[in-house]
Coordinates of C-alpha atoms and ligand atoms in Angstrom, one line a residue:
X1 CA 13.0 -10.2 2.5
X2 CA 15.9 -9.0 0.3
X3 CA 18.3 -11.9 1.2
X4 CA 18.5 -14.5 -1.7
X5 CA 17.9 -17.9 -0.9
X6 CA 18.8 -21.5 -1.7
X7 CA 16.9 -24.0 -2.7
X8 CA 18.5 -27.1 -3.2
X9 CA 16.9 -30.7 -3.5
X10 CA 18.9 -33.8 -2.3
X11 CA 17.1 -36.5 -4.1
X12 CA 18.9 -39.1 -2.4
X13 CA 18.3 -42.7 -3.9
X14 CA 14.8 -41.5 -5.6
X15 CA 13.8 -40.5 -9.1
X16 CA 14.7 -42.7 -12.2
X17 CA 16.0 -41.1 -15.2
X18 CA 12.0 -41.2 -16.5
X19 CA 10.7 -40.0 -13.4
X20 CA 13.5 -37.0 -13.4
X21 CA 11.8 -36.2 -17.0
X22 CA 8.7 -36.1 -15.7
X23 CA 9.5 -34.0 -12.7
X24 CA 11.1 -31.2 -15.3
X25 CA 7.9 -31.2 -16.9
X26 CA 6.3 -27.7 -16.9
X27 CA 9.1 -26.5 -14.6
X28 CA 9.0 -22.9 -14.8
X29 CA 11.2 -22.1 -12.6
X30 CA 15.1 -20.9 -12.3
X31 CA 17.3 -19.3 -10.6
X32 CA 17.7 -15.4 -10.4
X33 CA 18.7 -12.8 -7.8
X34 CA 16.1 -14.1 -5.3
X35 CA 16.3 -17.7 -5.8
X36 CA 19.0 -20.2 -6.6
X37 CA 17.8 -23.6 -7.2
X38 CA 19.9 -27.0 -7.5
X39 CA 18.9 -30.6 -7.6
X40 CA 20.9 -33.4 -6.9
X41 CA 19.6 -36.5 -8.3
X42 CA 21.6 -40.2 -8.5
X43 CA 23.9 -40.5 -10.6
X44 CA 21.9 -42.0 -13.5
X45 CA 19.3 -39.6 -13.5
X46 CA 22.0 -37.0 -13.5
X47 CA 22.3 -36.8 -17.6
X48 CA 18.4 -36.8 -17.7
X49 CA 18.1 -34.3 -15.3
X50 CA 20.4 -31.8 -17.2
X51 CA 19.1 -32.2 -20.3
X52 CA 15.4 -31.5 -18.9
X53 CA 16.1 -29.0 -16.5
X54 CA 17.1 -26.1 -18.8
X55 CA 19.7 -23.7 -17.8
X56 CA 18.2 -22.1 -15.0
X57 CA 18.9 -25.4 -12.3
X58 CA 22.3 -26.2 -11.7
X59 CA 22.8 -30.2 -11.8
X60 CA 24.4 -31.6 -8.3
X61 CA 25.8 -34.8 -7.5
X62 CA 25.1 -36.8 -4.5
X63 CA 29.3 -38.0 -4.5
X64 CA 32.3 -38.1 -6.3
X65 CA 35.8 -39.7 -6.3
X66 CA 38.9 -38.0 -5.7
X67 CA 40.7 -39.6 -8.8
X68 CA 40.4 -38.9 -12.3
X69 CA 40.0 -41.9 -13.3
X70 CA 41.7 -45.7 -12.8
X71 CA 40.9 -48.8 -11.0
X72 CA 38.5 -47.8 -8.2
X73 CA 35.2 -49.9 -8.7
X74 CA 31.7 -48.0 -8.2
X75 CA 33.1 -44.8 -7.7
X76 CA 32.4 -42.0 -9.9
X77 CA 35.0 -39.0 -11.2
X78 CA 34.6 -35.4 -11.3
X79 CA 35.5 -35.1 -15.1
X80 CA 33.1 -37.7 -15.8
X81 CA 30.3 -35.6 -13.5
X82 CA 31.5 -32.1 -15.2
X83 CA 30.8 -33.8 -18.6
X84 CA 27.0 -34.6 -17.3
X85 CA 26.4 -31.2 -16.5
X86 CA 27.1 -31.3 -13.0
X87 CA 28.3 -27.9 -11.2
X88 CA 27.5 -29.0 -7.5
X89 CA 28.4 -32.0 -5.4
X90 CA 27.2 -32.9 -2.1
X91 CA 29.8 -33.7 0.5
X92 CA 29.9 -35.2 3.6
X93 CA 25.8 -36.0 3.8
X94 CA 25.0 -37.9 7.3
X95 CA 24.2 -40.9 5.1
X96 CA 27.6 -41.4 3.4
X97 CA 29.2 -40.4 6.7
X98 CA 27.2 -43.0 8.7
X99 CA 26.0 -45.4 6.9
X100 CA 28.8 -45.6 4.4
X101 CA 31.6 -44.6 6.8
X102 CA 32.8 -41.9 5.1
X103 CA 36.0 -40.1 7.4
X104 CA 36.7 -36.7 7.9
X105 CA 39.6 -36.6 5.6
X106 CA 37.8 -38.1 3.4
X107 CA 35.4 -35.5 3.2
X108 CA 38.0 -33.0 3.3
X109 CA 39.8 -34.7 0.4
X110 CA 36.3 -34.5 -1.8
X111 CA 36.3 -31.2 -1.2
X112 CA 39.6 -30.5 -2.4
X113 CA 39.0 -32.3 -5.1
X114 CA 36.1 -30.3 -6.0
X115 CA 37.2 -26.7 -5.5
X116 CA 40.4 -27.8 -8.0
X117 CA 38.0 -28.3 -10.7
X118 CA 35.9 -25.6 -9.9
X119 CA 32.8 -27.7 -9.0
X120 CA 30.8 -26.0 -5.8
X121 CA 31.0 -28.4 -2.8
X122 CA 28.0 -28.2 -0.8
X123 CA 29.5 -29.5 2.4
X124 CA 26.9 -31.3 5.2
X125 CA 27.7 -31.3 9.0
X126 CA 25.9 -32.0 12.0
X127 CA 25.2 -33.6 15.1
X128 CA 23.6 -36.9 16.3
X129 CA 20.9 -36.8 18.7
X130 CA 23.3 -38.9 21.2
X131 CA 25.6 -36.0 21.0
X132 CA 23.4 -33.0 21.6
X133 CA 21.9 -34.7 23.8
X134 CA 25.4 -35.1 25.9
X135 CA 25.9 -31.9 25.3
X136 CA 28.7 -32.6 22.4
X137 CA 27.0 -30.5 19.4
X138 CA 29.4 -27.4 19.0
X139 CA 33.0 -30.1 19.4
X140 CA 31.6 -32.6 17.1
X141 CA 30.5 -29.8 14.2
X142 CA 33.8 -27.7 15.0
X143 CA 35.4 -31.2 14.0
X144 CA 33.7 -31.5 11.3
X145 CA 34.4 -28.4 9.4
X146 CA 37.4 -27.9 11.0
X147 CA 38.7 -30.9 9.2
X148 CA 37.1 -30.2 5.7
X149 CA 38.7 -26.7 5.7
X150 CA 41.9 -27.6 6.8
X151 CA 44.8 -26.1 4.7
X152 CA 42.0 -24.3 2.1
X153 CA 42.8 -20.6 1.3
X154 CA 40.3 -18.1 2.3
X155 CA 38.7 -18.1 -1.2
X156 CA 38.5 -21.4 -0.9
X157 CA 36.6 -21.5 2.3
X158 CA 34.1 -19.0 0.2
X159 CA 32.9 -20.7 -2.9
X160 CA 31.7 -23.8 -0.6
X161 CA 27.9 -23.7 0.9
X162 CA 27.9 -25.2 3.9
X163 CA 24.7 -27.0 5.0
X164 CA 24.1 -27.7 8.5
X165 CA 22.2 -31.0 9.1
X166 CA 21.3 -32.4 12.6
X167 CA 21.2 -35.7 12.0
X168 CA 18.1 -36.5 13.9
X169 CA 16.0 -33.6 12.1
X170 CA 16.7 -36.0 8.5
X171 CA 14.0 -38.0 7.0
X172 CA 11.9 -37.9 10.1
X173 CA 9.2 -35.3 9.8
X174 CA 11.1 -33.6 13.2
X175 CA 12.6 -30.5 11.9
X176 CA 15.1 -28.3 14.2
X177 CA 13.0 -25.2 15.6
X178 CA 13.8 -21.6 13.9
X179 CA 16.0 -21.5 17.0
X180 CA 18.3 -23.9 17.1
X181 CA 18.7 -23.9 13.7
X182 CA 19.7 -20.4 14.0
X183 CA 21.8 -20.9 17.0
X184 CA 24.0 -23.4 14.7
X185 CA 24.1 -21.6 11.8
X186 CA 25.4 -18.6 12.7
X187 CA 27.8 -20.2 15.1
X188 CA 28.8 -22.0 12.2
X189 CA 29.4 -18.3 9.9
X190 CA 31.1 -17.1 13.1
X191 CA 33.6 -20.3 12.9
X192 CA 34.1 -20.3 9.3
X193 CA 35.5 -16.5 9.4
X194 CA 37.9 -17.2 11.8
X195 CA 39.3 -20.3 10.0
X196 CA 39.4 -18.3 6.9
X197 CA 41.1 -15.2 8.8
X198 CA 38.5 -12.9 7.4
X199 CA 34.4 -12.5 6.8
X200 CA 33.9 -14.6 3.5
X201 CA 30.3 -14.0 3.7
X202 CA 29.8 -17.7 3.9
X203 CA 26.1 -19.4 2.7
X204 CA 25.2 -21.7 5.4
X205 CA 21.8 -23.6 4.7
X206 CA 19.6 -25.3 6.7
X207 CA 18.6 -29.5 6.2
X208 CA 16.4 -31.7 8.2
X209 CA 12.4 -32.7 7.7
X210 CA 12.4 -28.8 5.7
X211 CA 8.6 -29.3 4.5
X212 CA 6.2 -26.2 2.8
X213 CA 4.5 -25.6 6.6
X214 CA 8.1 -25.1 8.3
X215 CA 9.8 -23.0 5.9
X216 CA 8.5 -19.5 6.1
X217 CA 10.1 -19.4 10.0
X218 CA 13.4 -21.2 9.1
X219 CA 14.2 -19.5 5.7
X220 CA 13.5 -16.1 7.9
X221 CA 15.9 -16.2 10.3
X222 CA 19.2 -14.3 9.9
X223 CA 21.7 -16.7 9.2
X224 CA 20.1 -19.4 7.4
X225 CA 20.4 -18.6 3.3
X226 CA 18.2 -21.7 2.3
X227 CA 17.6 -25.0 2.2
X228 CA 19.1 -28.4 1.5
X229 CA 15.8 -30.4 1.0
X230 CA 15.3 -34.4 1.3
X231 CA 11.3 -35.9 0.8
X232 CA 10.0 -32.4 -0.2
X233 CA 12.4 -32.3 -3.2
X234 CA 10.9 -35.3 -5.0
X235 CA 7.8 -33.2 -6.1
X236 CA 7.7 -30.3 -8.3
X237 CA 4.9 -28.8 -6.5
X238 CA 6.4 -29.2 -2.7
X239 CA 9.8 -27.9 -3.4
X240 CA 9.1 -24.8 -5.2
X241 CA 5.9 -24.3 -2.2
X242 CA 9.2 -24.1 0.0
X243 CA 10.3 -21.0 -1.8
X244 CA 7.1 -19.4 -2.4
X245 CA 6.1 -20.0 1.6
X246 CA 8.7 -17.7 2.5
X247 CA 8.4 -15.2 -0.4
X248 CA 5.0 -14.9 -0.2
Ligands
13P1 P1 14.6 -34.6 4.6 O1 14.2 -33.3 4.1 O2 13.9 -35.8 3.9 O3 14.6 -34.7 6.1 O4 16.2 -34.8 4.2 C1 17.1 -33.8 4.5 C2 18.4 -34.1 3.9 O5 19.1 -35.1 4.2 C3 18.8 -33.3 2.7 O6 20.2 -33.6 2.4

């Protein structure tokens, strides 16, 4: 159990600014050499959450724009994030990719973005269930992270944290098994390496239904360094019960 892990809570469209108060309540809880904890709530809670959190969480976005600033309604800039706090963004989630439409090259471009003003991208990939059920898995995540790292330099390609998400493992209570999500995640270390030329030691985390009763197993395994959590973020109690199941 020496391997640190990653804890990080994708709030998604949950939590008002009050309700992110209230969460931060009696938080004891920070990150250290065992641990590294990040929450990402909306973008309005995103102030609240920074100034309850104490130093110890880093602040994540769910987004973010590619411009510093001009005519480009409902988006939201990385200086303006920075300013809020915010050290991490999530890129390329299933739901902006699916539901929102949000391209390859778009992603890549967000996370270009990011690494020039030293914000972490926590980049999502993964399959549908359409796909690895024809089979299509490995050539549609080898798209997909072949894409976002396309022209980065190797320590680039390093300061991201990857976080593999099958699609149909994500809000439905249906995680991957240890196995597969082992399978993909080290696949995915094995590809990153070669695109970067050499081993950047690259965090790969594991998303998808992660719950207190599943995460001993999946936090165990070799190549998965944490978790990107959804539901069991939006309560104190069952996202730090993540952790402490495995550490225990
Ligand atoms: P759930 O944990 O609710 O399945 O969501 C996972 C997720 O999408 C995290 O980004």
């Amino acid at each position: 159990m020496s391997k640190k892990i990653y804890l990080y809570g994708n709030w998604k469209m949950n939590m008002t600014a009050a309700e992110t108060e209230e969460f931060f309540k009696n938080f004891n809880y920070a990150s250290d050499d065992k641990v590294d904890i990040a929450v990402f709530p909306p973008f309005t809670s995103i102030w609240a959450a920074h100034k309850a959190a104490g130093s110890g969480v880093h602040i994540g976005a769910q987004n973010c724009y590619v411009e510093p600033k001009g005519a480009f309604t409902g988006e939201v800039a990385i200086g303006m994030l920075k300013e809020c706090g915010v050290s991490h963004v999530i890129l390329g989630h299933s739901e902006r990719r699916h539901i929102f439409g949000e391209s390859d090259e778009l992603v890549a471009k967000k996370v270009k973005a990011c690494l020039d003003n030293d914000l972490v991208p926590v980049f999502c990939y993964g399959e549908k269930l359409e796909e690895r059920e024809a089979g299509k898995t490995f050539d549609v995540m080898e798209r997909q992270i072949k894409a976002a790292l396309n022209g980065l330099t190797p320590d680039e390609i390093a300061k991201i944290i990857y976080a593999y998400e099958p699609v149909w493992a994500i809000g439905t209570g249906k995680a991957a098994t240890s196995a597969q999500a082992e399978e993909v995640c080290a696949w995915s270390k094995k590809l990153i390496n070669e695109i970067a030329g050499k081993d950047v030691k690259p965090v790969v985390l594991y998303g998808g239904s992660v719950k207190p009763n599943n995460s001993k197993e999946l936090l165990s395994m070799d190549a998965i360094d944490g978790a990107l959590v959804g539901g069991a973020s939006l309560k104190q109690d069952t996202f730090i019960e993540i952790y402490n199941a495995y550490a225990k």
